[in-house]
Coordinates of N, CA and C in Angstrom, one line a residue:
Chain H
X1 N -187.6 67.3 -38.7 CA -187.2 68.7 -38.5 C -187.9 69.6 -39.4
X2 N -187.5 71.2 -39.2 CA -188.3 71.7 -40.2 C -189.5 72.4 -40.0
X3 N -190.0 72.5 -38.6 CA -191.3 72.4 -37.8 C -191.8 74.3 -38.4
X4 N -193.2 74.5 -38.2 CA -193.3 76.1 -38.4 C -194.7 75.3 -37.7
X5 N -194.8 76.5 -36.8 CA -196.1 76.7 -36.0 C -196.8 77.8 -36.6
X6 N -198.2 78.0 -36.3 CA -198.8 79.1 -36.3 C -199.6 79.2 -35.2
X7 N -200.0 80.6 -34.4 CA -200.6 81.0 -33.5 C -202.1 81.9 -33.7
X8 N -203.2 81.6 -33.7 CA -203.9 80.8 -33.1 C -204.2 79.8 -34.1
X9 N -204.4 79.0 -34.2 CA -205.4 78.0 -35.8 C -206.8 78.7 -35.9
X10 N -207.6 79.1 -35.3 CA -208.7 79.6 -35.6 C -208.9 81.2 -34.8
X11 N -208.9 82.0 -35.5 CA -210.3 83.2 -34.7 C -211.0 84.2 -35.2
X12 N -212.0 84.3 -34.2 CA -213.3 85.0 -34.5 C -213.2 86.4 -34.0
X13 N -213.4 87.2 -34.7 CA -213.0 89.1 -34.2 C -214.3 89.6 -34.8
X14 N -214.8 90.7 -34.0 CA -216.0 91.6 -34.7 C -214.7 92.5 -35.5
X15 N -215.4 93.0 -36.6 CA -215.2 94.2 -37.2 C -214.5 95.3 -36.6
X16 N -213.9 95.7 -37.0 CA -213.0 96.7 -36.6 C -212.0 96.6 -35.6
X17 N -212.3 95.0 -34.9 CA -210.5 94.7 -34.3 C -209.6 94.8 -35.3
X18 N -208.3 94.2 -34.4 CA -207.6 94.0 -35.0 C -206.9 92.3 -34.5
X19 N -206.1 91.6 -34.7 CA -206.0 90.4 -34.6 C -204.4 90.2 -35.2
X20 N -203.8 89.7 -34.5 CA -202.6 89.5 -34.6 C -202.4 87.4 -34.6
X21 N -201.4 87.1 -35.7 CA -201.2 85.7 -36.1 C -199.4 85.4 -35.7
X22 N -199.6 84.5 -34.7 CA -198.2 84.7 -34.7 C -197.5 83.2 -36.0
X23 N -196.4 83.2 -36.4 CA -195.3 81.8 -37.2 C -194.1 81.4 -36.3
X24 N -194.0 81.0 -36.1 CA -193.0 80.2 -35.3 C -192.0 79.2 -35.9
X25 N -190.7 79.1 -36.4 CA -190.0 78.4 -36.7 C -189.7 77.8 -35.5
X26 N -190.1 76.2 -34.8 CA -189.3 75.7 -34.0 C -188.1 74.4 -33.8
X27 N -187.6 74.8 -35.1 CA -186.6 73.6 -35.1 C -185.3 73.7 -35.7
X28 N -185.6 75.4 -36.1 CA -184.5 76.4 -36.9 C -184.9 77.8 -37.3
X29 N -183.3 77.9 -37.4 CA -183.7 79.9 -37.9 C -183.9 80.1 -38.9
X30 N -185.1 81.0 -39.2 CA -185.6 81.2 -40.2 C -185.0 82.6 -40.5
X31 N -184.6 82.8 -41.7 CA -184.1 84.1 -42.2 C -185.1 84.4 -42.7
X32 N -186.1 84.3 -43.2 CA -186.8 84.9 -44.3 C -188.2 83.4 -43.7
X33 N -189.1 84.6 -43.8 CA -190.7 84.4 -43.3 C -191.8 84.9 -44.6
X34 N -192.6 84.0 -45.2 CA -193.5 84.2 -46.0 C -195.2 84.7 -45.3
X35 N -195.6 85.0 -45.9 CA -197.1 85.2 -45.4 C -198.3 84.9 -46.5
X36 N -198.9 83.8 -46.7 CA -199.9 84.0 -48.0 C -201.5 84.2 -47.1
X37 N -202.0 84.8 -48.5 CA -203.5 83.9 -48.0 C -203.9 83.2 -49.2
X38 N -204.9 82.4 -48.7 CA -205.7 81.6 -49.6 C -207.2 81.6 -49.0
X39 N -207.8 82.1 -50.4 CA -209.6 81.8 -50.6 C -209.8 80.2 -50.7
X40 N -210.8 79.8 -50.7 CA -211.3 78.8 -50.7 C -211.4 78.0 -52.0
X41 N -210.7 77.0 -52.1 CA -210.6 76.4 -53.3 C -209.7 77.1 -54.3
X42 N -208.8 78.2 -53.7 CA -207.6 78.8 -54.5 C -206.5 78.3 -54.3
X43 N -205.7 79.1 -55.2 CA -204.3 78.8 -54.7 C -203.6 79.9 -53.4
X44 N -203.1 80.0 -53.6 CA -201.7 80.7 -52.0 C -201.7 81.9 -53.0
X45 N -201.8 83.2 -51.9 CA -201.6 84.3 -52.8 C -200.3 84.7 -51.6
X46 N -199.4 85.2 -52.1 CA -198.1 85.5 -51.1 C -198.4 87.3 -51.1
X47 N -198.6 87.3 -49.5 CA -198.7 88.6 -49.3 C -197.5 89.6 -49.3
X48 N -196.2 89.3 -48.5 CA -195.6 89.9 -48.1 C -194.1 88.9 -47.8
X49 N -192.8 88.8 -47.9 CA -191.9 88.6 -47.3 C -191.1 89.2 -46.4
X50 N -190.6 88.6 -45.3 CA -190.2 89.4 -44.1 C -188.8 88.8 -44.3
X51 N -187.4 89.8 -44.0 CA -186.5 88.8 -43.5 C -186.2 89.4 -41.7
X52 N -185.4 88.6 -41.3 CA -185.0 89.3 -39.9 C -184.6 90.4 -39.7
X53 N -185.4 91.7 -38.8 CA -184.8 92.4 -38.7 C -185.1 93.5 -39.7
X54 N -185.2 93.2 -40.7 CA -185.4 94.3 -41.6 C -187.2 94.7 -41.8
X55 N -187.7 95.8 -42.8 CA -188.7 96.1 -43.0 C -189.4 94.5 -44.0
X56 N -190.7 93.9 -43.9 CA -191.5 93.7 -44.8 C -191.0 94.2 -46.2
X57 N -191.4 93.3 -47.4 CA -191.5 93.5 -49.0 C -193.4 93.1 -49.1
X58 N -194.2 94.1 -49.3 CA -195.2 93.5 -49.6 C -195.6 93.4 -51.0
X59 N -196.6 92.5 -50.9 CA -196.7 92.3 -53.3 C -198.0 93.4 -53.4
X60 N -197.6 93.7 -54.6 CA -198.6 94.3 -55.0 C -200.1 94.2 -55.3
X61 N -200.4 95.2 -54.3 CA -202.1 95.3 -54.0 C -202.5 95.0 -52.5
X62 N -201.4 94.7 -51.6 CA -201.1 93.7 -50.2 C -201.8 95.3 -49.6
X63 N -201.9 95.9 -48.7 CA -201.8 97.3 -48.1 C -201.4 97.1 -46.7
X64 N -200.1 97.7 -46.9 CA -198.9 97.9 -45.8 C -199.7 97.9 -44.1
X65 N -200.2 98.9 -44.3 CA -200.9 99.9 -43.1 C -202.2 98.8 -42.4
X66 N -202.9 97.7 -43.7 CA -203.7 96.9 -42.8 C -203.1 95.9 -42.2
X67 N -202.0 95.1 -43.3 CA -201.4 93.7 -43.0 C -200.1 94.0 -42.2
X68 N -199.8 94.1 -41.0 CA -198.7 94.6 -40.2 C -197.6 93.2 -40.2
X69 N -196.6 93.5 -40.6 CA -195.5 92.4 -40.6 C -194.2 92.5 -39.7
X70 N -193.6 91.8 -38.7 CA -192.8 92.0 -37.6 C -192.1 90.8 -37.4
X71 N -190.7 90.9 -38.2 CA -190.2 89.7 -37.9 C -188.8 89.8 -37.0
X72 N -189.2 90.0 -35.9 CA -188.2 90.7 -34.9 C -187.1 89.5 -34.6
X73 N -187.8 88.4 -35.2 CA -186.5 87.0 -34.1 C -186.4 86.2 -35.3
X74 N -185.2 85.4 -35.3 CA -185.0 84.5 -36.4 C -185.7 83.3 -35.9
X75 N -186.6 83.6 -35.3 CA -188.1 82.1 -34.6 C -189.3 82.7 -35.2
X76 N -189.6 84.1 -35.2 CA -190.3 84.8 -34.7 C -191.2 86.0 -36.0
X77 N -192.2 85.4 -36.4 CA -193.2 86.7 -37.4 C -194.0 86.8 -36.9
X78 N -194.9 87.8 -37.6 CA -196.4 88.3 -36.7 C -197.0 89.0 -38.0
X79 N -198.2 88.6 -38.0 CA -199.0 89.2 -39.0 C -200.4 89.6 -38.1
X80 N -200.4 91.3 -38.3 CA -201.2 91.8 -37.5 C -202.3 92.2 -38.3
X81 N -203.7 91.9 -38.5 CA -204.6 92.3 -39.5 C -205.5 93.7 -38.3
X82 N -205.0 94.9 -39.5 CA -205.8 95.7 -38.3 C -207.0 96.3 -38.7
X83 N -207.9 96.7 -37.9 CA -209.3 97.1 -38.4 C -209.9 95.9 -38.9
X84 N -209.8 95.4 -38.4 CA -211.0 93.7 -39.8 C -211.7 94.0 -40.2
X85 N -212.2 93.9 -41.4 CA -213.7 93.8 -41.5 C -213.9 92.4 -42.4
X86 N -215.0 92.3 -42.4 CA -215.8 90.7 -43.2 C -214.6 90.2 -44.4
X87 N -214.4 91.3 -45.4 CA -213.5 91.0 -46.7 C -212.3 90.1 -45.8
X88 N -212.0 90.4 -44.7 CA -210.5 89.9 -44.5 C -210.9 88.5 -43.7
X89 N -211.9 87.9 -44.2 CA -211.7 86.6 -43.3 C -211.3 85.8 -44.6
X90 N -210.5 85.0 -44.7 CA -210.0 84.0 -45.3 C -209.0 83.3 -44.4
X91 N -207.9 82.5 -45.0 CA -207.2 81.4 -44.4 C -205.7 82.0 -44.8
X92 N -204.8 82.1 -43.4 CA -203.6 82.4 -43.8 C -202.6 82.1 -43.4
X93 N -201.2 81.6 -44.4 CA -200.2 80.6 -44.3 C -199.3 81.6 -44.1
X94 N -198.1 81.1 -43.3 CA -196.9 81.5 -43.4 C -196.1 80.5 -43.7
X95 N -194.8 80.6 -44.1 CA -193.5 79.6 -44.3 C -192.4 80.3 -43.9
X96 N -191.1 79.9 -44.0 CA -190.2 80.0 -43.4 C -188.9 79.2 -43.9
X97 N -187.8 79.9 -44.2 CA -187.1 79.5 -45.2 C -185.9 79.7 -44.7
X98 N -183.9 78.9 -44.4 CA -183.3 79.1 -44.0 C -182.4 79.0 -44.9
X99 N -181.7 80.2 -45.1 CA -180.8 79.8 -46.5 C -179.8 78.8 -46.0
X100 N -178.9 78.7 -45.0 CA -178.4 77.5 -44.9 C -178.4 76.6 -44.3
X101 N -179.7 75.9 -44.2 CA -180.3 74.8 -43.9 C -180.8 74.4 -45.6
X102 N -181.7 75.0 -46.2 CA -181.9 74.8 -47.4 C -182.2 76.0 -48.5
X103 N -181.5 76.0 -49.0 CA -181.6 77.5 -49.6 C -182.8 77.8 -50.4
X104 N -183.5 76.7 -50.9 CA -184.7 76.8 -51.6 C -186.0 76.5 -51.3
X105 N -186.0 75.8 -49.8 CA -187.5 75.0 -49.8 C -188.0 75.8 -48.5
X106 N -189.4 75.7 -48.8 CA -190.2 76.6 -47.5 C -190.8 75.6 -46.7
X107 N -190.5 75.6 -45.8 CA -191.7 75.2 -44.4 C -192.7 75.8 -44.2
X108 N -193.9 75.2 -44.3 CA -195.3 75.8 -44.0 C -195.6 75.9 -42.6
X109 N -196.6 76.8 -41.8 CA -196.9 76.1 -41.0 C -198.7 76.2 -41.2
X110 N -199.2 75.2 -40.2 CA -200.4 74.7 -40.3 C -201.8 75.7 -40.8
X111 N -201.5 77.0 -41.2 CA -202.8 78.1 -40.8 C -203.8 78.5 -39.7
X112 N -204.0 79.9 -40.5 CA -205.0 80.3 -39.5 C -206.1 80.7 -40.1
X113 N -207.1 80.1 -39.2 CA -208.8 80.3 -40.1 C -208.9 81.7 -39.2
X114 N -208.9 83.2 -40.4 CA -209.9 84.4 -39.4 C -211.1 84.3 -40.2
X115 N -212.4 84.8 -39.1 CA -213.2 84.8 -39.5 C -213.6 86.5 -39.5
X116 N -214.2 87.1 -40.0 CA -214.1 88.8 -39.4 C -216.1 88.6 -39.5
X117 N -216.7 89.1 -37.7 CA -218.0 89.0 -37.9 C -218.5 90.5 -38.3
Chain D
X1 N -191.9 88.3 -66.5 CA -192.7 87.8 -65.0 C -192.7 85.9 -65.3
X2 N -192.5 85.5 -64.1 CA -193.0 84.3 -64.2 C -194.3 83.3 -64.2
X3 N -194.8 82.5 -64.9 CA -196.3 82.1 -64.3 C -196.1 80.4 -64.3
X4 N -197.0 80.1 -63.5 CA -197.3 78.4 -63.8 C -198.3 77.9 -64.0
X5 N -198.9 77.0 -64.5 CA -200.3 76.4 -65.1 C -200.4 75.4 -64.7
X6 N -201.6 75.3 -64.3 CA -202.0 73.6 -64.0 C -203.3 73.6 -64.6
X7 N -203.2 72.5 -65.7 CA -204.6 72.8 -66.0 C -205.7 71.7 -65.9
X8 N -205.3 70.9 -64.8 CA -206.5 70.3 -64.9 C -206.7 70.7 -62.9
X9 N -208.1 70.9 -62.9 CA -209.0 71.3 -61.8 C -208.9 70.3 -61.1
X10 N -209.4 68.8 -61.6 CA -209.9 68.1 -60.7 C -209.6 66.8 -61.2
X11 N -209.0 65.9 -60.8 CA -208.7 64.4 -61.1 C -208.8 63.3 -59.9
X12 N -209.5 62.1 -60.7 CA -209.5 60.8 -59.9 C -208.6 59.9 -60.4
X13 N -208.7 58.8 -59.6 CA -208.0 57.8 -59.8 C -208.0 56.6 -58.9
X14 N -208.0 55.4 -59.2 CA -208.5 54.3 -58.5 C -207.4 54.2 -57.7
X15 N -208.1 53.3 -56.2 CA -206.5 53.3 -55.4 C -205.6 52.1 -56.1
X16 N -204.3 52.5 -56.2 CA -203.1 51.3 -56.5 C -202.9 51.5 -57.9
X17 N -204.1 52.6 -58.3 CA -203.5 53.1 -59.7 C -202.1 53.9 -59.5
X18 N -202.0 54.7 -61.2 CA -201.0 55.5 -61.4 C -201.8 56.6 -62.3
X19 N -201.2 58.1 -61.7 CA -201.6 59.4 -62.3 C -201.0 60.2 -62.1
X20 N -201.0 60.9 -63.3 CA -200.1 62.0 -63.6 C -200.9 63.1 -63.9
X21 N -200.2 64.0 -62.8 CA -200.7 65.9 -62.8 C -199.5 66.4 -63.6
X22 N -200.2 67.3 -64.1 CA -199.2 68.2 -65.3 C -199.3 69.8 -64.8
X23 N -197.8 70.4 -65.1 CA -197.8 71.7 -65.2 C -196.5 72.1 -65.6
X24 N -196.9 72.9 -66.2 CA -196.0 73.6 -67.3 C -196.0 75.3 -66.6
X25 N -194.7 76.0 -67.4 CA -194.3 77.2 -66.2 C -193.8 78.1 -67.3
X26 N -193.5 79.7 -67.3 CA -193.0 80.7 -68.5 C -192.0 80.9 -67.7
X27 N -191.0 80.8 -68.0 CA -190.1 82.0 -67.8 C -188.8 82.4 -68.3
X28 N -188.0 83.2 -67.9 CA -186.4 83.1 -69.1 C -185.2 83.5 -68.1
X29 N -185.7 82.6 -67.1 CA -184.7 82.0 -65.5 C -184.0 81.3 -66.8
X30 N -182.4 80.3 -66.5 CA -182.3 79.6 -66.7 C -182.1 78.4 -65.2
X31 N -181.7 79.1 -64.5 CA -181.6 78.7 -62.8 C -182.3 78.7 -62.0
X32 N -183.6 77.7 -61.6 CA -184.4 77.6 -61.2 C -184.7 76.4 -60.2
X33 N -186.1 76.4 -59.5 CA -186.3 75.5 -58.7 C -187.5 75.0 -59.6
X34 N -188.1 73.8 -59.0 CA -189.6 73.4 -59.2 C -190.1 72.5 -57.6
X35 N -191.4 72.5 -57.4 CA -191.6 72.2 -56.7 C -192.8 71.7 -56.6
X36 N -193.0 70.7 -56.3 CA -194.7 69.9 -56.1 C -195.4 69.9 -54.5
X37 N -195.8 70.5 -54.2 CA -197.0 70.5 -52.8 C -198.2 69.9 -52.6
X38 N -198.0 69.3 -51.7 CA -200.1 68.7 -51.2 C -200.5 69.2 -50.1
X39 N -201.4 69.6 -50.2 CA -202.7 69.5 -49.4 C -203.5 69.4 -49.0
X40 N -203.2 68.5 -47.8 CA -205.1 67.8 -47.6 C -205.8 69.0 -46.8
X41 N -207.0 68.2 -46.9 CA -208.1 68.4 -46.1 C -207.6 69.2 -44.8
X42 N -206.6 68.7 -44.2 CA -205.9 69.5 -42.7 C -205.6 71.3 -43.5
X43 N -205.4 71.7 -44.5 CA -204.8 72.3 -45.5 C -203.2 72.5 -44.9
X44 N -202.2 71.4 -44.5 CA -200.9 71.7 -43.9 C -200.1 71.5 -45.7
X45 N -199.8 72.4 -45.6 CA -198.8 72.2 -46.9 C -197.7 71.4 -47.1
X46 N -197.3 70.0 -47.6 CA -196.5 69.6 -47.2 C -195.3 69.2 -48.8
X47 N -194.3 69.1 -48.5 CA -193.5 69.4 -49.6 C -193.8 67.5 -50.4
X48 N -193.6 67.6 -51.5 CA -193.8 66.2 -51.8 C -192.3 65.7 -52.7
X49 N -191.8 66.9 -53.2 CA -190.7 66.2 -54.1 C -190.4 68.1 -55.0
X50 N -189.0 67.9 -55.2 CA -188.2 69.3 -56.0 C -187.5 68.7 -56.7
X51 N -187.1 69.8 -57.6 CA -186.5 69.4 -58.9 C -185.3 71.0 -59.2
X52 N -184.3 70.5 -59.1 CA -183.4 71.7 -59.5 C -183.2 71.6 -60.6
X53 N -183.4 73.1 -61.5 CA -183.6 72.7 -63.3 C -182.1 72.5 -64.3
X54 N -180.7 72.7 -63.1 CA -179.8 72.3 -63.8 C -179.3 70.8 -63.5
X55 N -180.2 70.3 -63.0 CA -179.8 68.3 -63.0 C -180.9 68.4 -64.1
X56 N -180.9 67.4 -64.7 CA -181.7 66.8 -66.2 C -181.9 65.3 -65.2
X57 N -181.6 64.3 -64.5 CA -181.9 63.2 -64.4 C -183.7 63.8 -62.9
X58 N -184.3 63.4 -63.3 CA -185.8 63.5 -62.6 C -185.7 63.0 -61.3
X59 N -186.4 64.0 -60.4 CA -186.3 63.5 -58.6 C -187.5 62.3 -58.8
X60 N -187.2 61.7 -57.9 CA -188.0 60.7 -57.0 C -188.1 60.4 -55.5
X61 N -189.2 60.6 -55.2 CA -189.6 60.2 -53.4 C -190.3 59.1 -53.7
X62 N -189.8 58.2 -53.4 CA -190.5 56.5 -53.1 C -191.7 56.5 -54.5
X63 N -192.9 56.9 -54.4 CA -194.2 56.8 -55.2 C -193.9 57.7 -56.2
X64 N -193.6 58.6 -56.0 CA -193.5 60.0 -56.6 C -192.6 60.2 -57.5
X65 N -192.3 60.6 -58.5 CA -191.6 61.3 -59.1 C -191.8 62.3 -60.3
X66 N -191.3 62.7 -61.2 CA -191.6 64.2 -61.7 C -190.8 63.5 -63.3
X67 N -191.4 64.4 -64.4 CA -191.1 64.1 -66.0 C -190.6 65.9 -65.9
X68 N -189.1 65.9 -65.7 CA -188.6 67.5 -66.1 C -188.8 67.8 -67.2
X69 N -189.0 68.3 -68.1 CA -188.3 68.4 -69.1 C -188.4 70.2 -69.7
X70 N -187.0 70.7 -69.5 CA -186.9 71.7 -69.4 C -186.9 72.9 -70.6
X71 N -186.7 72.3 -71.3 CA -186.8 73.3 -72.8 C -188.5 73.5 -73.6
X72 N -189.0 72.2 -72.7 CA -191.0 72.2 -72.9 C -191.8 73.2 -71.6
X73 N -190.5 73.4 -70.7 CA -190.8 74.3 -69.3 C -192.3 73.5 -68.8
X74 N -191.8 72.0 -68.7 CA -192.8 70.9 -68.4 C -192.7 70.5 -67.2
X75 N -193.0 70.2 -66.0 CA -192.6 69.7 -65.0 C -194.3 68.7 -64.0
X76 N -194.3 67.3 -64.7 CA -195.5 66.8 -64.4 C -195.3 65.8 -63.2
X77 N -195.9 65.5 -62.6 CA -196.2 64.9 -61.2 C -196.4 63.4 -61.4
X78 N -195.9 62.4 -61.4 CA -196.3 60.9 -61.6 C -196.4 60.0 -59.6
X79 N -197.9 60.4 -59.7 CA -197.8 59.2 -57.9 C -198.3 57.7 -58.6
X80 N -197.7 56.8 -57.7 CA -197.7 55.6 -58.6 C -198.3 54.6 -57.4
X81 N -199.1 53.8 -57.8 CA -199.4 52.9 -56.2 C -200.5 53.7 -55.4
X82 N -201.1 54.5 -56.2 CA -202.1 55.6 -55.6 C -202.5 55.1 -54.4
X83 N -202.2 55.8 -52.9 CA -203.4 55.6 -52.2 C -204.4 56.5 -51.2
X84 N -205.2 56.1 -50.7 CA -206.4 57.3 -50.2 C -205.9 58.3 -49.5
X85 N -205.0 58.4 -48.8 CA -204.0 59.0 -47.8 C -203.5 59.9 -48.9
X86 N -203.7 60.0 -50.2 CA -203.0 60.9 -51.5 C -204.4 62.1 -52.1
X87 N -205.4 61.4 -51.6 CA -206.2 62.5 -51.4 C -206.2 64.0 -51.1
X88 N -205.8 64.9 -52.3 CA -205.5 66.4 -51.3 C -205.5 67.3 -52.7
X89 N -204.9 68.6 -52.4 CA -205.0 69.4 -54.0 C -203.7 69.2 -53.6
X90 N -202.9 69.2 -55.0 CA -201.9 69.5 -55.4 C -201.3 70.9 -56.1
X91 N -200.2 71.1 -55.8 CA -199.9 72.8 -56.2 C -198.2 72.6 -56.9
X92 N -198.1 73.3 -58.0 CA -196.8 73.2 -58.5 C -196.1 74.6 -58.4
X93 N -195.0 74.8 -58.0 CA -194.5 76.3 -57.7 C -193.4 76.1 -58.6
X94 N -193.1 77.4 -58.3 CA -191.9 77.8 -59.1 C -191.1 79.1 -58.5
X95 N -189.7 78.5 -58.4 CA -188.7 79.8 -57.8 C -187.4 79.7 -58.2
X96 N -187.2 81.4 -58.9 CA -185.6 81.2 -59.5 C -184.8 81.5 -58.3
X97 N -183.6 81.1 -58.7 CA -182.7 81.2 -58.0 C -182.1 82.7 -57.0
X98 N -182.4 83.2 -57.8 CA -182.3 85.1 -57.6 C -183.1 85.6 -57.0
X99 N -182.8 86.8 -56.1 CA -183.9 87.8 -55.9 C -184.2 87.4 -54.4
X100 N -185.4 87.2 -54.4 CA -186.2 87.3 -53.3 C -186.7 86.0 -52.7
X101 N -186.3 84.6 -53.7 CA -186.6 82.9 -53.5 C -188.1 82.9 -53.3
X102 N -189.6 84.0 -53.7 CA -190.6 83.5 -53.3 C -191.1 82.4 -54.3
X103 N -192.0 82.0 -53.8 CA -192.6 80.9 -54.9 C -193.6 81.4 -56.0
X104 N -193.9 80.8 -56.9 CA -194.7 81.0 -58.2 C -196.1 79.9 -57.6
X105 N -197.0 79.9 -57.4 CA -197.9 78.3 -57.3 C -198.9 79.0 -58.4
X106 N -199.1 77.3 -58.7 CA -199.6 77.2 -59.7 C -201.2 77.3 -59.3
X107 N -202.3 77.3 -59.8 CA -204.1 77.4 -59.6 C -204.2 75.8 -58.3
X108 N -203.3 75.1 -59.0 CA -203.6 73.7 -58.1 C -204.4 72.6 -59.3
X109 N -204.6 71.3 -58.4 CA -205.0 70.0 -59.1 C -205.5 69.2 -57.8
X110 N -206.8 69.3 -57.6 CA -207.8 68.8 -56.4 C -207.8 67.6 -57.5
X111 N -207.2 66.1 -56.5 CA -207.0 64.7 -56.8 C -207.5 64.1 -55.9
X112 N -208.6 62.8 -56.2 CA -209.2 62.2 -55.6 C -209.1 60.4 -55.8
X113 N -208.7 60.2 -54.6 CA -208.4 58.6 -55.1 C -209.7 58.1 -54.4
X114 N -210.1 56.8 -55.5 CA -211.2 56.2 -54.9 C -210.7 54.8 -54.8
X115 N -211.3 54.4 -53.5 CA -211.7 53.2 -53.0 C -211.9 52.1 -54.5

């Protein structure tokens, strides 16, 4: 049990798209949706927390207006990178967390490699 | 603020050995979580073993288990029976009880078991 998807595992965008990543809890409801990224050979930098329904918390230095966060369904996040350019290709995790399923531990799911050409 | 340390980069270890990753954490939580993560190569994050900091007796999953010790704000990683399938970085987090439950992770510990 426990399962978290992500939507696509890999993709390639020119510059100045935008690109949307979907998270998928599919084995429970997720109240609360994480979003990290991670450089290469780093650790997880947490972008933003979503709970249901409500507005995104993003961390400081995240910028609201590029990293779009939408967590409309207790299945359901979306991390929209808009305008890409080269800086924003790295590797990015979501998790997914149910306070009463487990109040403390996150489910990953698999990432997504963007690349921005 | 809270932080976590992991200070070693990079560790081997023979297979069927035993090794221990260390990390130590700041903070003036008294109600807290800990948490040990791997990941391989796939980079799927997968949970390995938690520790809630008001039990004092130390988790264990089968190979695994953890040296708490909470007043050194010590929380070290013991895999025992090493094997190649343990190949991955490891990452130590941290989350208090309050607030907002996100995690603290630590720099990480890229562990290599050899043949």
């Amino acid at each position: 049990g426990a399962v978290v998807s992500q939507h696509p595992s890999r993709v390639i965008c020119k510059s100045g798209t935008s690109v949307k990543i979907e998270c998928r809890s599919l084995d429970f409801q997720a109240t609360t949706m994480f979003w990290y990224r991670q450089f290469p050979k780093q650790s997880l930098m947490l972008m933003a927390t979503s709970n249901e329904g409500s507005k995104a918390t993003y961390e400081q230095g995240v910028e609201k207006d590029k990293f779009l966060i939408n967590h409309a369904s207790l299945t359901l996040s979306t991390l929209t990178v808009t305008s890409a350019h080269p800086e924003d290709s790295s590797f990015y995790i979501c998790s997914a967390r149910n306070f009463r399923r487990s109040a403390d531990t996150q489910y990953f799911g698999p990432g997504t490699r963007l690349t921005v050409l | 603020a809270q932080t976590v340390t992991q200070s070693q980069p990079e560790m081997s270890v023979q297979e069927a050995e035993t090794v221990t990753l260390s990390c130590t954490y700041d903070t003036s939580e008294n109600n807290y979580y800990l948490f040990w993560y791997k990941q391989p190569p796939s980079r799927q994050m997968i949970l390995v073993i938690r520790q809630e900091a008001y039990k004092q007796q130390n988790a264990t999953e089968n190979r695994f288990s953890v040296n708490f010790q909470k007043a050194a704000k010590s929380f070290s990683l013991k895999i025992s029976d090493s094997q190649l399938g343990d190949t991955a970085m490891y990452f130590c987090a941290f989350m208090k009880t309050s607030g907002t439950y996100k995690y603290i992770f630590g720099t990480g510990t890229r562990l290599k078991v050899l043949a």
